[in-house]
Amino acid sequence: MPALLDQLGRGMTVDLAARVTASARTAVSRMDSDLDDWLDDKRRQPFESTVITLDELAEPQGWRCAPDTGNVEHHSGRFFTVEGLHVTTNHGHTREWWQPILVQRDIAVLGIIAKEFDGVLHFLLQAKMEPGNIGMVQLSPTVQATSSNYTRVHRGRPARYVEYFIEPGRGRVLVDVLQSEQGAWFHLKRNRNIVIEVTDDVPVHEDFRWLTLGQIRRLLRQPNIINMDARTVLGCLPVAAPADDPDGHGVFDGGSEPGGTHTMTEILSWFTGRKSAYELNARLVPMNSLVGWRQDAGRILPEDGGDFSIVGVRVHARTREVHQWKQPLLAPHGLALAGLVTRRIGGRQHALIRAEVLPGYRDTVELGPTARFMMNDYADTPADRRPEFLDYLLSARENVRYDVVQSEEGGRFLHAETRYLIVEADDSFPLQAPPDFSWIAVEQLMALQRHSYYLGIEARTLLFCLNNL
């Protein structure tokens, strides 16, 4: 019986992968002939997101800096807090530091409704305003909400379509997995990434549109349109292997033992070894005890310039559940880079993946891109202290397969942008990888992505971009 269930599950996954791939090859849909005009119109709406001092956040029913701890918190005790973190580790050049970090104990729902039209899978995306978005409006999942949002702690209207994801039996589940977010900025954050396919009619609000994966793929080549949450959810879907797959019938999924330079058992053993090799103690502490940070001009900022500050914003957006509010945001000090080196090995596409140690991860280590770096630090960082392979990625002029700036989550970060860069190396690039790195086949990464806490958010975005080139 278990073998029969495995075969049935494998068949369902292969069928879904073929349908997802067909959607990716459909760049035009009768459901949405005026997509660009519609999106431009949504971005022209009179939204406001203005930086204010943290003192201006203080309201009886709003946010405040707690007098005893200095933590930034909401009066309800919900949504999220900005707290301090003290980190000690045996990994990397810096072995101890203090920093603010976002603490969000709610598990957010990142949900997308899927439906077939003319035999092709479409996905219901929302043109959503977030206060930290570049361009204000980006395409997000059908539902992007914490339990604080959909239980209406903010006393606004309920999130549209949330019932499809919190009431059982609304549709067929295609994806349902918990995933982390930025381990450098969030403490133990996790979201429920879920795709549900329906057959019934879904009334479509004017801020939502049905898109094929092919339409999304086209928009993915433009900066700051497909938001981070849509990328991570759609990236969890299986896709069919390319035509040059040596076996001719592969599928990038979690349903079998995919092939690569290393077996899955070897990869999991390497990953477990990396987690066992590093000690990291990340302890929440009061904000007013942080070493090297100060509050000045209404911000919380590092004394040495650093990589980010904590600011306040005032927001007006009539399309949101609440039309106006104030909140804190984490504001990065410049552009980040997340780069991936790929190479064909034994006829299969592989990526050079790093075991990345970050203080906000639930188990210390997740799989990250080949290099990740805040580029405002580049000029002041000696070459021997820069991430391995960073300069190789930055100097690449040929075989650059993807190079687009994309936004990170606009509900918690202010204008956080990452340059996502994929470079395909030739046969002269060394196969021997340093201890923290491993060559992993793309289909193996897709298998791991369908499970929790293996791939970090930047690696998931890069994998989604790579599979949609």
Short mmCIF file of C-alpha atoms in Angstrom, two decimals:
data_model
loop_
_atom_site.label_atom_id
_atom_site.label_comp_id
_atom_site.label_asym_id
_atom_site.label_seq_id
_atom_site.Cartn_x
_atom_site.Cartn_y
_atom_site.Cartn_z
CA MET A 1 0.00 0.00 0.00
CA PRO A 2 2.72 2.63 0.78
CA ALA A 3 4.32 1.93 -2.61
CA LEU A 4 0.96 2.42 -4.32
CA LEU A 5 0.41 5.71 -2.47
CA ASP A 6 3.91 6.85 -3.49
CA GLN A 7 3.12 6.05 -7.13
CA LEU A 8 -0.19 7.94 -6.95
CA GLY A 9 1.51 10.92 -5.33
CA ARG A 10 4.26 10.85 -7.93
CA GLY A 11 1.70 10.77 -10.73
CA MET A 12 -0.18 13.74 -9.29
CA THR A 13 3.08 15.70 -8.99
CA VAL A 14 4.15 14.93 -12.56
CA ASP A 15 0.71 15.98 -13.80
CA LEU A 16 0.90 19.23 -11.83
CA ALA A 17 4.45 19.92 -13.06
CA ALA A 18 3.29 19.53 -16.65
CA ARG A 19 0.38 21.91 -16.05
CA VAL A 20 2.63 24.48 -14.33
CA THR A 21 5.11 24.26 -17.23
CA ALA A 22 2.29 24.74 -19.76
CA SER A 23 1.20 27.83 -17.83
CA ALA A 24 4.79 29.13 -17.91
CA ARG A 25 4.79 28.78 -21.70
CA THR A 26 1.55 30.75 -22.05
CA ALA A 27 2.54 34.40 -22.25
CA VAL A 28 -0.83 35.71 -23.49
CA SER A 29 -4.21 35.05 -21.90
CA ARG A 30 -7.70 36.16 -22.87
CA MET A 31 -8.24 36.78 -19.13
CA ASP A 32 -5.93 39.78 -19.15
CA SER A 33 -5.16 41.56 -22.41
CA ASP A 34 -4.56 44.95 -20.72
CA LEU A 35 -2.32 43.82 -17.87
CA ASP A 36 0.29 46.58 -18.17
CA ASP A 37 -2.30 49.36 -18.38
CA TRP A 38 -4.17 47.92 -15.39
CA LEU A 39 -1.00 47.79 -13.30
CA ASP A 40 0.01 51.32 -14.31
CA ASP A 41 -3.44 52.55 -13.30
CA LYS A 42 -3.14 50.90 -9.88
CA ARG A 43 0.25 52.55 -9.33
CA ARG A 44 -1.18 55.98 -10.14
CA GLN A 45 -3.63 55.89 -7.24
CA PRO A 46 -3.10 58.55 -4.53
CA PHE A 47 -1.21 56.49 -1.96
CA GLU A 48 0.98 58.06 0.71
CA SER A 49 3.84 56.61 2.73
CA THR A 50 5.80 59.30 4.57
CA VAL A 51 8.75 58.77 6.89
CA ILE A 52 8.07 60.19 10.37
CA THR A 53 9.88 60.04 13.70
CA LEU A 54 9.36 57.08 15.99
CA ASP A 55 7.95 59.51 18.56
CA GLU A 56 5.15 60.33 16.10
CA LEU A 57 4.04 56.69 16.14
CA ALA A 58 2.77 57.08 19.69
CA GLU A 59 -1.03 56.92 19.85
CA PRO A 60 -3.38 55.39 22.45
CA GLN A 61 -4.42 52.70 19.96
CA GLY A 62 -1.17 52.53 18.01
CA TRP A 63 2.55 52.01 18.41
CA ARG A 64 4.99 53.12 21.08
CA CYS A 65 8.53 52.73 22.36
CA ALA A 66 8.01 50.85 25.63
CA PRO A 67 9.46 52.96 28.47
CA ASP A 68 11.02 50.01 30.32
CA THR A 69 12.63 48.20 27.36
CA GLY A 70 12.75 50.64 24.45
CA ASN A 71 11.12 47.96 22.29
CA VAL A 72 8.82 49.26 19.56
CA GLU A 73 5.44 47.56 20.01
CA HIS A 74 1.73 47.83 19.19
CA HIS A 75 -0.73 48.51 22.02
CA SER A 76 -2.58 45.25 21.20
CA GLY A 77 0.52 43.12 21.66
CA ARG A 78 -0.03 41.77 18.13
CA PHE A 79 1.39 42.38 14.64
CA PHE A 80 5.14 42.52 15.33
CA THR A 81 7.71 44.15 17.63
CA VAL A 82 11.17 45.61 17.17
CA GLU A 83 13.40 44.11 19.84
CA GLY A 84 17.11 43.81 20.51
CA LEU A 85 19.26 40.78 19.72
CA HIS A 86 22.61 39.80 21.20
CA VAL A 87 24.49 37.28 19.05
CA THR A 88 27.57 35.16 19.74
CA THR A 89 28.88 32.58 17.28
CA ASN A 90 31.93 30.60 16.20
CA HIS A 91 31.21 31.36 12.53
CA GLY A 92 32.58 34.11 10.31
CA HIS A 93 34.79 37.13 10.91
CA THR A 94 32.52 38.76 13.51
CA ARG A 95 31.92 36.58 16.55
CA GLU A 96 29.69 38.89 18.63
CA TRP A 97 27.27 41.72 17.85
CA TRP A 98 24.07 43.50 18.87
CA GLN A 99 21.27 44.55 16.56
CA PRO A 100 17.54 45.32 16.38
CA ILE A 101 15.42 42.56 14.90
CA LEU A 102 11.77 42.19 13.87
CA VAL A 103 9.84 39.69 15.99
CA GLN A 104 6.61 38.44 14.42
CA ARG A 105 5.17 35.45 16.23
CA ASP A 106 2.09 35.21 14.02
CA ILE A 107 2.35 32.79 11.12
CA ALA A 108 1.34 34.73 8.01
CA VAL A 109 -0.72 33.19 5.22
CA LEU A 110 0.80 33.72 1.79
CA GLY A 111 -1.89 32.16 -0.35
CA ILE A 112 -2.56 32.04 -4.09
CA ILE A 113 -5.76 30.77 -5.70
CA ALA A 114 -5.23 28.85 -8.96
CA LYS A 115 -7.85 28.01 -11.60
CA GLU A 116 -7.84 26.66 -15.15
CA PHE A 117 -9.07 28.81 -18.03
CA ASP A 118 -8.98 27.39 -21.56
CA GLY A 119 -7.08 24.42 -20.13
CA VAL A 120 -4.26 26.60 -18.72
CA LEU A 121 -3.52 27.23 -15.05
CA HIS A 122 -3.94 30.87 -13.99
CA PHE A 123 -3.04 32.43 -10.65
CA LEU A 124 -5.00 35.17 -8.89
CA LEU A 125 -2.60 37.96 -7.92
CA GLN A 126 -3.34 41.22 -6.15
CA ALA A 127 -2.07 44.70 -7.02
CA LYS A 128 -1.26 45.50 -3.41
CA MET A 129 0.01 48.68 -1.84
CA GLU A 130 2.59 48.25 0.91
CA PRO A 131 4.15 51.25 2.68
CA GLY A 132 7.71 50.13 1.96
CA ASN A 133 7.23 49.14 -1.69
CA ILE A 134 9.22 50.68 -4.50
CA GLY A 135 6.49 52.05 -6.78
CA MET A 136 3.99 51.64 -3.91
CA VAL A 137 2.03 48.85 -5.67
CA GLN A 138 3.42 45.43 -6.58
CA LEU A 139 1.82 42.12 -7.53
CA SER A 140 1.34 40.00 -4.43
CA PRO A 141 -0.34 36.69 -3.57
CA THR A 142 -4.12 36.51 -3.44
CA VAL A 143 -3.84 36.73 0.34
CA GLN A 144 -0.86 38.12 2.20
CA ALA A 145 -1.89 38.48 5.84
CA THR A 146 -0.89 37.59 9.37
CA SER A 147 -3.44 36.19 11.80
CA SER A 148 -3.47 39.66 13.39
CA ASN A 149 -4.71 40.97 10.03
CA TYR A 150 -7.31 38.34 9.20
CA THR A 151 -8.68 38.24 12.77
CA ARG A 152 -9.09 42.03 12.36
CA VAL A 153 -7.03 43.25 15.30
CA HIS A 154 -6.71 46.47 13.27
CA ARG A 155 -10.57 46.73 13.29
CA GLY A 156 -10.61 47.10 9.51
CA ARG A 157 -12.47 45.06 6.91
CA PRO A 158 -11.47 41.39 6.48
CA ALA A 159 -8.82 40.47 3.91
CA ARG A 160 -10.40 39.46 0.62
CA TYR A 161 -10.38 35.74 -0.21
CA VAL A 162 -8.84 34.74 3.14
CA GLU A 163 -11.66 32.23 3.65
CA TYR A 164 -10.17 30.05 0.90
CA PHE A 165 -7.11 29.45 3.09
CA ILE A 166 -8.52 29.27 6.61
CA GLU A 167 -11.69 27.27 5.89
CA PRO A 168 -11.14 23.62 4.88
CA GLY A 169 -12.51 22.15 1.67
CA ARG A 170 -12.40 25.27 -0.48
CA GLY A 171 -10.21 23.67 -3.14
CA ARG A 172 -7.45 21.21 -3.98
CA VAL A 173 -4.18 21.99 -2.21
CA LEU A 174 -1.24 22.16 -4.65
CA VAL A 175 1.37 23.56 -2.23
CA ASP A 176 1.33 23.96 1.55
CA VAL A 177 4.65 24.49 3.33
CA LEU A 178 6.09 26.69 6.08
CA GLN A 179 9.06 28.80 4.99
CA SER A 180 11.35 31.30 6.68
CA GLU A 181 12.03 34.91 5.78
CA GLN A 182 15.17 37.06 6.07
CA GLY A 183 17.24 35.51 8.85
CA ALA A 184 19.29 38.69 9.24
CA TRP A 185 16.24 40.87 9.96
CA PHE A 186 13.52 38.55 11.34
CA HIS A 187 13.65 36.43 14.50
CA LEU A 188 12.30 32.91 13.84
CA LYS A 189 9.84 34.25 11.24
CA ARG A 190 7.83 31.75 9.23
CA ASN A 191 5.02 31.96 6.70
CA ARG A 192 2.55 29.43 5.35
CA ASN A 193 3.10 29.27 1.58
CA ILE A 194 -0.03 27.76 0.07
CA VAL A 195 -1.58 27.37 -3.41
CA ILE A 196 -5.17 26.14 -3.72
CA GLU A 197 -6.77 25.19 -7.03
CA VAL A 198 -10.51 25.83 -7.39
CA THR A 199 -13.07 24.88 -10.01
CA ASP A 200 -15.93 27.13 -8.87
CA ASP A 201 -16.34 30.71 -10.03
CA VAL A 202 -14.36 33.25 -8.00
CA PRO A 203 -15.71 36.83 -8.02
CA VAL A 204 -12.70 38.96 -8.96
CA HIS A 205 -12.29 42.35 -7.28
CA GLU A 206 -10.86 45.18 -9.37
CA ASP A 207 -7.50 45.01 -7.54
CA PHE A 208 -6.99 41.36 -8.56
CA ARG A 209 -6.18 39.66 -11.88
CA TRP A 210 -5.77 36.11 -13.20
CA LEU A 211 -2.29 35.64 -14.70
CA THR A 212 -0.55 32.69 -16.30
CA LEU A 213 2.93 31.84 -15.11
CA GLY A 214 4.13 32.98 -18.54
CA GLN A 215 2.77 36.47 -17.90
CA ILE A 216 4.38 36.46 -14.46
CA ARG A 217 7.65 35.31 -16.02
CA ARG A 218 7.62 38.31 -18.37
CA LEU A 219 7.05 40.68 -15.45
CA LEU A 220 9.82 38.97 -13.50
CA ARG A 221 12.31 40.43 -15.98
CA GLN A 222 11.32 43.92 -14.84
CA PRO A 223 12.35 45.41 -11.50
CA ASN A 224 10.03 45.68 -8.52
CA ILE A 225 6.77 44.31 -9.95
CA ILE A 226 6.42 40.72 -8.66
CA ASN A 227 6.73 41.04 -4.90
CA MET A 228 8.77 38.80 -2.64
CA ASP A 229 5.81 36.85 -1.27
CA ALA A 230 4.46 35.99 -4.73
CA ARG A 231 7.93 34.80 -5.75
CA THR A 232 8.33 32.48 -2.78
CA VAL A 233 4.85 30.93 -3.09
CA LEU A 234 4.99 30.32 -6.84
CA GLY A 235 8.54 29.01 -6.49
CA CYS A 236 7.25 26.08 -4.45
CA LEU A 237 5.31 24.69 -7.42
CA PRO A 238 6.92 21.77 -9.28
CA VAL A 239 7.97 22.35 -12.89
CA ALA A 240 8.77 19.87 -15.63
CA ALA A 241 12.43 19.28 -16.42
CA PRO A 242 13.76 20.95 -19.59
CA ALA A 243 13.95 19.17 -22.91
CA ASP A 244 17.68 18.52 -22.44
CA ASP A 245 17.09 16.51 -19.27
CA PRO A 246 19.15 13.36 -19.89
CA ASP A 247 16.27 11.11 -18.90
CA GLY A 248 13.75 13.02 -20.97
CA HIS A 249 11.00 12.66 -18.40
CA GLY A 250 12.26 14.42 -15.27
CA VAL A 251 10.27 16.62 -12.97
CA PHE A 252 11.55 19.23 -10.54
CA ASP A 253 9.63 18.17 -7.47
CA GLY A 254 9.90 16.31 -4.20
CA GLY A 255 8.45 13.04 -5.42
CA SER A 256 11.50 10.96 -6.21
CA GLU A 257 15.28 10.73 -5.89
CA PRO A 258 16.47 13.40 -8.36
CA GLY A 259 19.90 13.04 -9.86
CA GLY A 260 22.94 15.25 -9.49
CA THR A 261 26.62 15.33 -8.58
CA HIS A 262 25.64 14.25 -5.06
CA THR A 263 22.79 12.03 -3.93
CA MET A 264 20.09 13.57 -1.75
CA THR A 265 21.44 11.56 1.17
CA GLU A 266 24.88 13.10 0.63
CA ILE A 267 23.41 16.60 0.40
CA LEU A 268 21.39 16.16 3.59
CA SER A 269 24.45 14.77 5.35
CA TRP A 270 26.55 17.77 4.26
CA PHE A 271 23.76 20.15 5.36
CA THR A 272 23.46 18.46 8.75
CA GLY A 273 27.23 18.60 9.13
CA ARG A 274 27.22 22.36 8.51
CA LYS A 275 24.49 22.84 11.12
CA SER A 276 26.45 20.74 13.59
CA ALA A 277 29.72 22.59 12.96
CA TYR A 278 28.48 26.04 13.97
CA GLU A 279 27.39 27.39 17.31
CA LEU A 280 25.15 30.43 17.35
CA ASN A 281 23.43 31.92 20.37
CA ALA A 282 20.90 34.62 19.48
CA ARG A 283 19.23 36.04 22.59
CA LEU A 284 16.45 38.63 22.58
CA VAL A 285 17.32 41.64 24.77
CA PRO A 286 15.69 45.04 25.40
CA MET A 287 16.30 47.61 22.69
CA ASN A 288 17.64 50.08 25.23
CA SER A 289 20.46 47.67 26.11
CA LEU A 290 21.89 47.38 22.58
CA VAL A 291 25.59 48.12 22.26
CA GLY A 292 26.50 50.36 19.32
CA TRP A 293 23.00 51.65 18.58
CA ARG A 294 21.28 54.93 19.42
CA GLN A 295 18.01 56.76 18.87
CA ASP A 296 18.57 60.02 17.04
CA ALA A 297 16.20 62.28 15.10
CA GLY A 298 13.39 59.83 15.61
CA ARG A 299 15.27 56.80 14.25
CA ILE A 300 17.10 53.88 15.79
CA LEU A 301 20.40 53.66 13.97
CA PRO A 302 23.86 52.10 14.31
CA GLU A 303 26.70 54.29 15.52
CA ASP A 304 29.08 52.99 12.84
CA GLY A 305 26.75 53.65 9.88
CA GLY A 306 25.75 49.99 9.61
CA ASP A 307 23.39 48.28 7.21
CA PHE A 308 19.94 49.44 8.38
CA SER A 309 17.92 51.70 10.68
CA ILE A 310 14.45 51.54 12.25
CA VAL A 311 12.11 54.34 11.13
CA GLY A 312 8.44 55.23 11.36
CA VAL A 313 6.00 55.81 8.47
CA ARG A 314 2.56 57.37 8.12
CA VAL A 315 0.37 55.65 5.52
CA HIS A 316 -2.80 56.47 3.57
CA ALA A 317 -4.18 53.77 1.26
CA ARG A 318 -7.89 53.50 0.51
CA THR A 319 -7.46 50.06 -1.08
CA ARG A 320 -6.26 48.48 2.18
CA GLU A 321 -8.35 46.95 4.97
CA VAL A 322 -7.55 50.05 7.08
CA HIS A 323 -7.33 53.32 5.14
CA GLN A 324 -4.69 55.03 7.27
CA TRP A 325 -2.20 53.97 9.90
CA LYS A 326 1.31 54.43 11.29
CA GLN A 327 3.94 51.75 11.81
CA PRO A 328 7.70 51.12 12.15
CA LEU A 329 9.76 49.76 9.25
CA LEU A 330 13.29 48.45 8.88
CA ALA A 331 15.12 50.68 6.38
CA PRO A 332 18.23 49.16 4.70
CA HIS A 333 21.14 51.49 3.92
CA GLY A 334 21.50 50.59 0.27
CA LEU A 335 21.25 47.77 -2.23
CA ALA A 336 21.86 44.12 -1.35
CA LEU A 337 23.23 41.55 -3.77
CA ALA A 338 22.20 37.90 -3.93
CA GLY A 339 24.21 36.05 -6.55
CA LEU A 340 24.08 32.48 -7.80
CA VAL A 341 26.74 30.67 -9.79
CA THR A 342 25.35 27.85 -11.94
CA ARG A 343 27.08 25.26 -14.08
CA ARG A 344 26.17 22.21 -16.11
CA ILE A 345 27.67 19.09 -14.54
CA GLY A 346 27.03 15.69 -16.09
CA GLY A 347 24.43 17.24 -18.37
CA ARG A 348 22.38 18.69 -15.49
CA GLN A 349 22.10 22.26 -14.29
CA HIS A 350 23.67 22.74 -10.85
CA ALA A 351 23.86 25.73 -8.52
CA LEU A 352 26.69 26.53 -6.11
CA ILE A 353 24.82 26.80 -2.82
CA ARG A 354 26.16 28.09 0.48
CA ALA A 355 25.19 26.89 3.95
CA GLU A 356 24.33 30.30 5.41
CA VAL A 357 24.43 31.03 9.15
CA LEU A 358 22.01 33.80 10.21
CA PRO A 359 20.80 34.73 13.71
CA GLY A 360 17.08 34.69 12.87
CA TYR A 361 16.92 31.16 11.50
CA ARG A 362 15.11 28.55 13.55
CA ASP A 363 17.95 26.04 13.21
CA THR A 364 20.98 28.31 12.62
CA VAL A 365 21.63 27.34 8.97
CA GLU A 366 19.62 27.43 5.75
CA LEU A 367 20.75 27.09 2.15
CA GLY A 368 21.57 30.46 0.65
CA PRO A 369 22.86 31.84 -2.63
CA THR A 370 26.50 31.59 -3.63
CA ALA A 371 27.05 35.10 -2.24
CA ARG A 372 24.86 37.57 -0.37
CA PHE A 373 26.17 41.00 0.61
CA MET A 374 25.06 44.55 1.48
CA MET A 375 26.79 46.52 -1.25
CA ASN A 376 27.09 49.74 0.78
CA ASP A 377 29.85 47.90 2.68
CA TYR A 378 31.79 46.84 -0.43
CA ALA A 379 34.33 49.68 -0.71
CA ASP A 380 35.26 49.48 2.97
CA THR A 381 35.53 45.68 3.10
CA PRO A 382 38.99 44.22 2.39
CA ALA A 383 39.05 41.61 -0.34
CA ASP A 384 39.95 38.82 2.10
CA ARG A 385 36.84 39.60 4.20
CA ARG A 386 34.35 39.68 1.33
CA PRO A 387 32.16 36.61 0.72
CA GLU A 388 33.75 33.94 -1.43
CA PHE A 389 32.84 34.20 -5.13
CA LEU A 390 31.38 37.72 -4.69
CA ASP A 391 34.00 39.37 -6.90
CA TYR A 392 33.57 36.61 -9.51
CA LEU A 393 29.86 37.37 -9.72
CA LEU A 394 30.36 41.13 -9.86
CA SER A 395 32.99 40.90 -12.60
CA ALA A 396 30.98 38.59 -14.87
CA ARG A 397 30.31 40.06 -18.32
CA GLU A 398 29.32 36.93 -20.23
CA ASN A 399 26.81 34.21 -19.46
CA VAL A 400 24.81 36.47 -17.14
CA ARG A 401 21.47 34.70 -17.19
CA TYR A 402 19.52 37.01 -14.88
CA ASP A 403 20.32 40.44 -13.46
CA VAL A 404 17.30 42.32 -12.11
CA VAL A 405 16.69 44.36 -8.95
CA GLN A 406 13.70 43.08 -6.99
CA SER A 407 12.02 44.35 -3.82
CA GLU A 408 11.87 42.57 -0.51
CA GLU A 409 8.72 42.62 1.65
CA GLY A 410 7.21 46.13 1.68
CA GLY A 411 5.07 45.58 4.77
CA ARG A 412 8.10 45.39 7.07
CA PHE A 413 10.98 46.94 5.08
CA LEU A 414 11.32 50.43 3.60
CA HIS A 415 12.60 50.36 -0.01
CA ALA A 416 14.56 47.15 0.54
CA GLU A 417 15.99 46.10 -2.82
CA THR A 418 18.18 43.19 -3.82
CA ARG A 419 20.07 42.76 -7.06
CA TYR A 420 19.38 39.15 -8.03
CA LEU A 421 22.21 37.93 -10.24
CA ILE A 422 22.63 34.51 -11.90
CA VAL A 423 25.88 33.74 -13.73
CA GLU A 424 26.44 30.49 -15.62
CA ALA A 425 30.06 29.40 -15.28
CA ASP A 426 31.95 27.50 -17.96
CA ASP A 427 33.97 24.32 -17.54
CA SER A 428 36.97 26.26 -16.22
CA PHE A 429 35.13 27.10 -12.99
CA PRO A 430 36.37 24.75 -10.24
CA LEU A 431 34.19 21.83 -9.25
CA GLN A 432 35.90 21.56 -5.88
CA ALA A 433 33.80 23.60 -3.44
CA PRO A 434 34.86 25.06 -0.05
CA PRO A 435 33.37 23.36 3.05
CA ASP A 436 30.39 25.72 3.34
CA PHE A 437 29.44 25.24 -0.33
CA SER A 438 27.99 22.43 -2.40
CA TRP A 439 27.03 21.94 -6.04
CA ILE A 440 23.35 20.91 -5.95
CA ALA A 441 21.27 20.04 -9.01
CA VAL A 442 18.30 22.33 -9.69
CA GLU A 443 15.83 19.47 -9.39
CA GLN A 444 17.30 18.58 -6.00
CA LEU A 445 16.84 22.17 -4.83
CA MET A 446 13.24 22.05 -6.03
CA ALA A 447 12.72 18.89 -4.00
CA LEU A 448 14.15 20.56 -0.89
CA GLN A 449 12.04 23.68 -1.44
CA ARG A 450 8.87 21.66 -1.00
CA HIS A 451 9.91 21.12 2.62
CA SER A 452 10.31 23.66 5.43
CA TYR A 453 13.48 25.52 6.38
CA TYR A 454 15.94 24.23 3.80
CA LEU A 455 16.18 27.15 1.35
CA GLY A 456 16.39 30.73 2.56
CA ILE A 457 14.28 33.47 0.96
CA GLU A 458 17.01 34.77 -1.38
CA ALA A 459 17.82 31.26 -2.64
CA ARG A 460 14.11 30.63 -3.25
CA THR A 461 13.80 33.80 -5.32
CA LEU A 462 16.90 32.94 -7.36
CA LEU A 463 15.62 29.43 -7.99
CA PHE A 464 12.25 30.80 -9.12
CA CYS A 465 13.98 33.24 -11.48
CA LEU A 466 16.29 30.52 -12.81
CA ASN A 467 13.38 28.18 -13.54
CA ASN A 468 11.52 30.96 -15.36
CA LEU A 469 14.26 32.22 -17.65
#
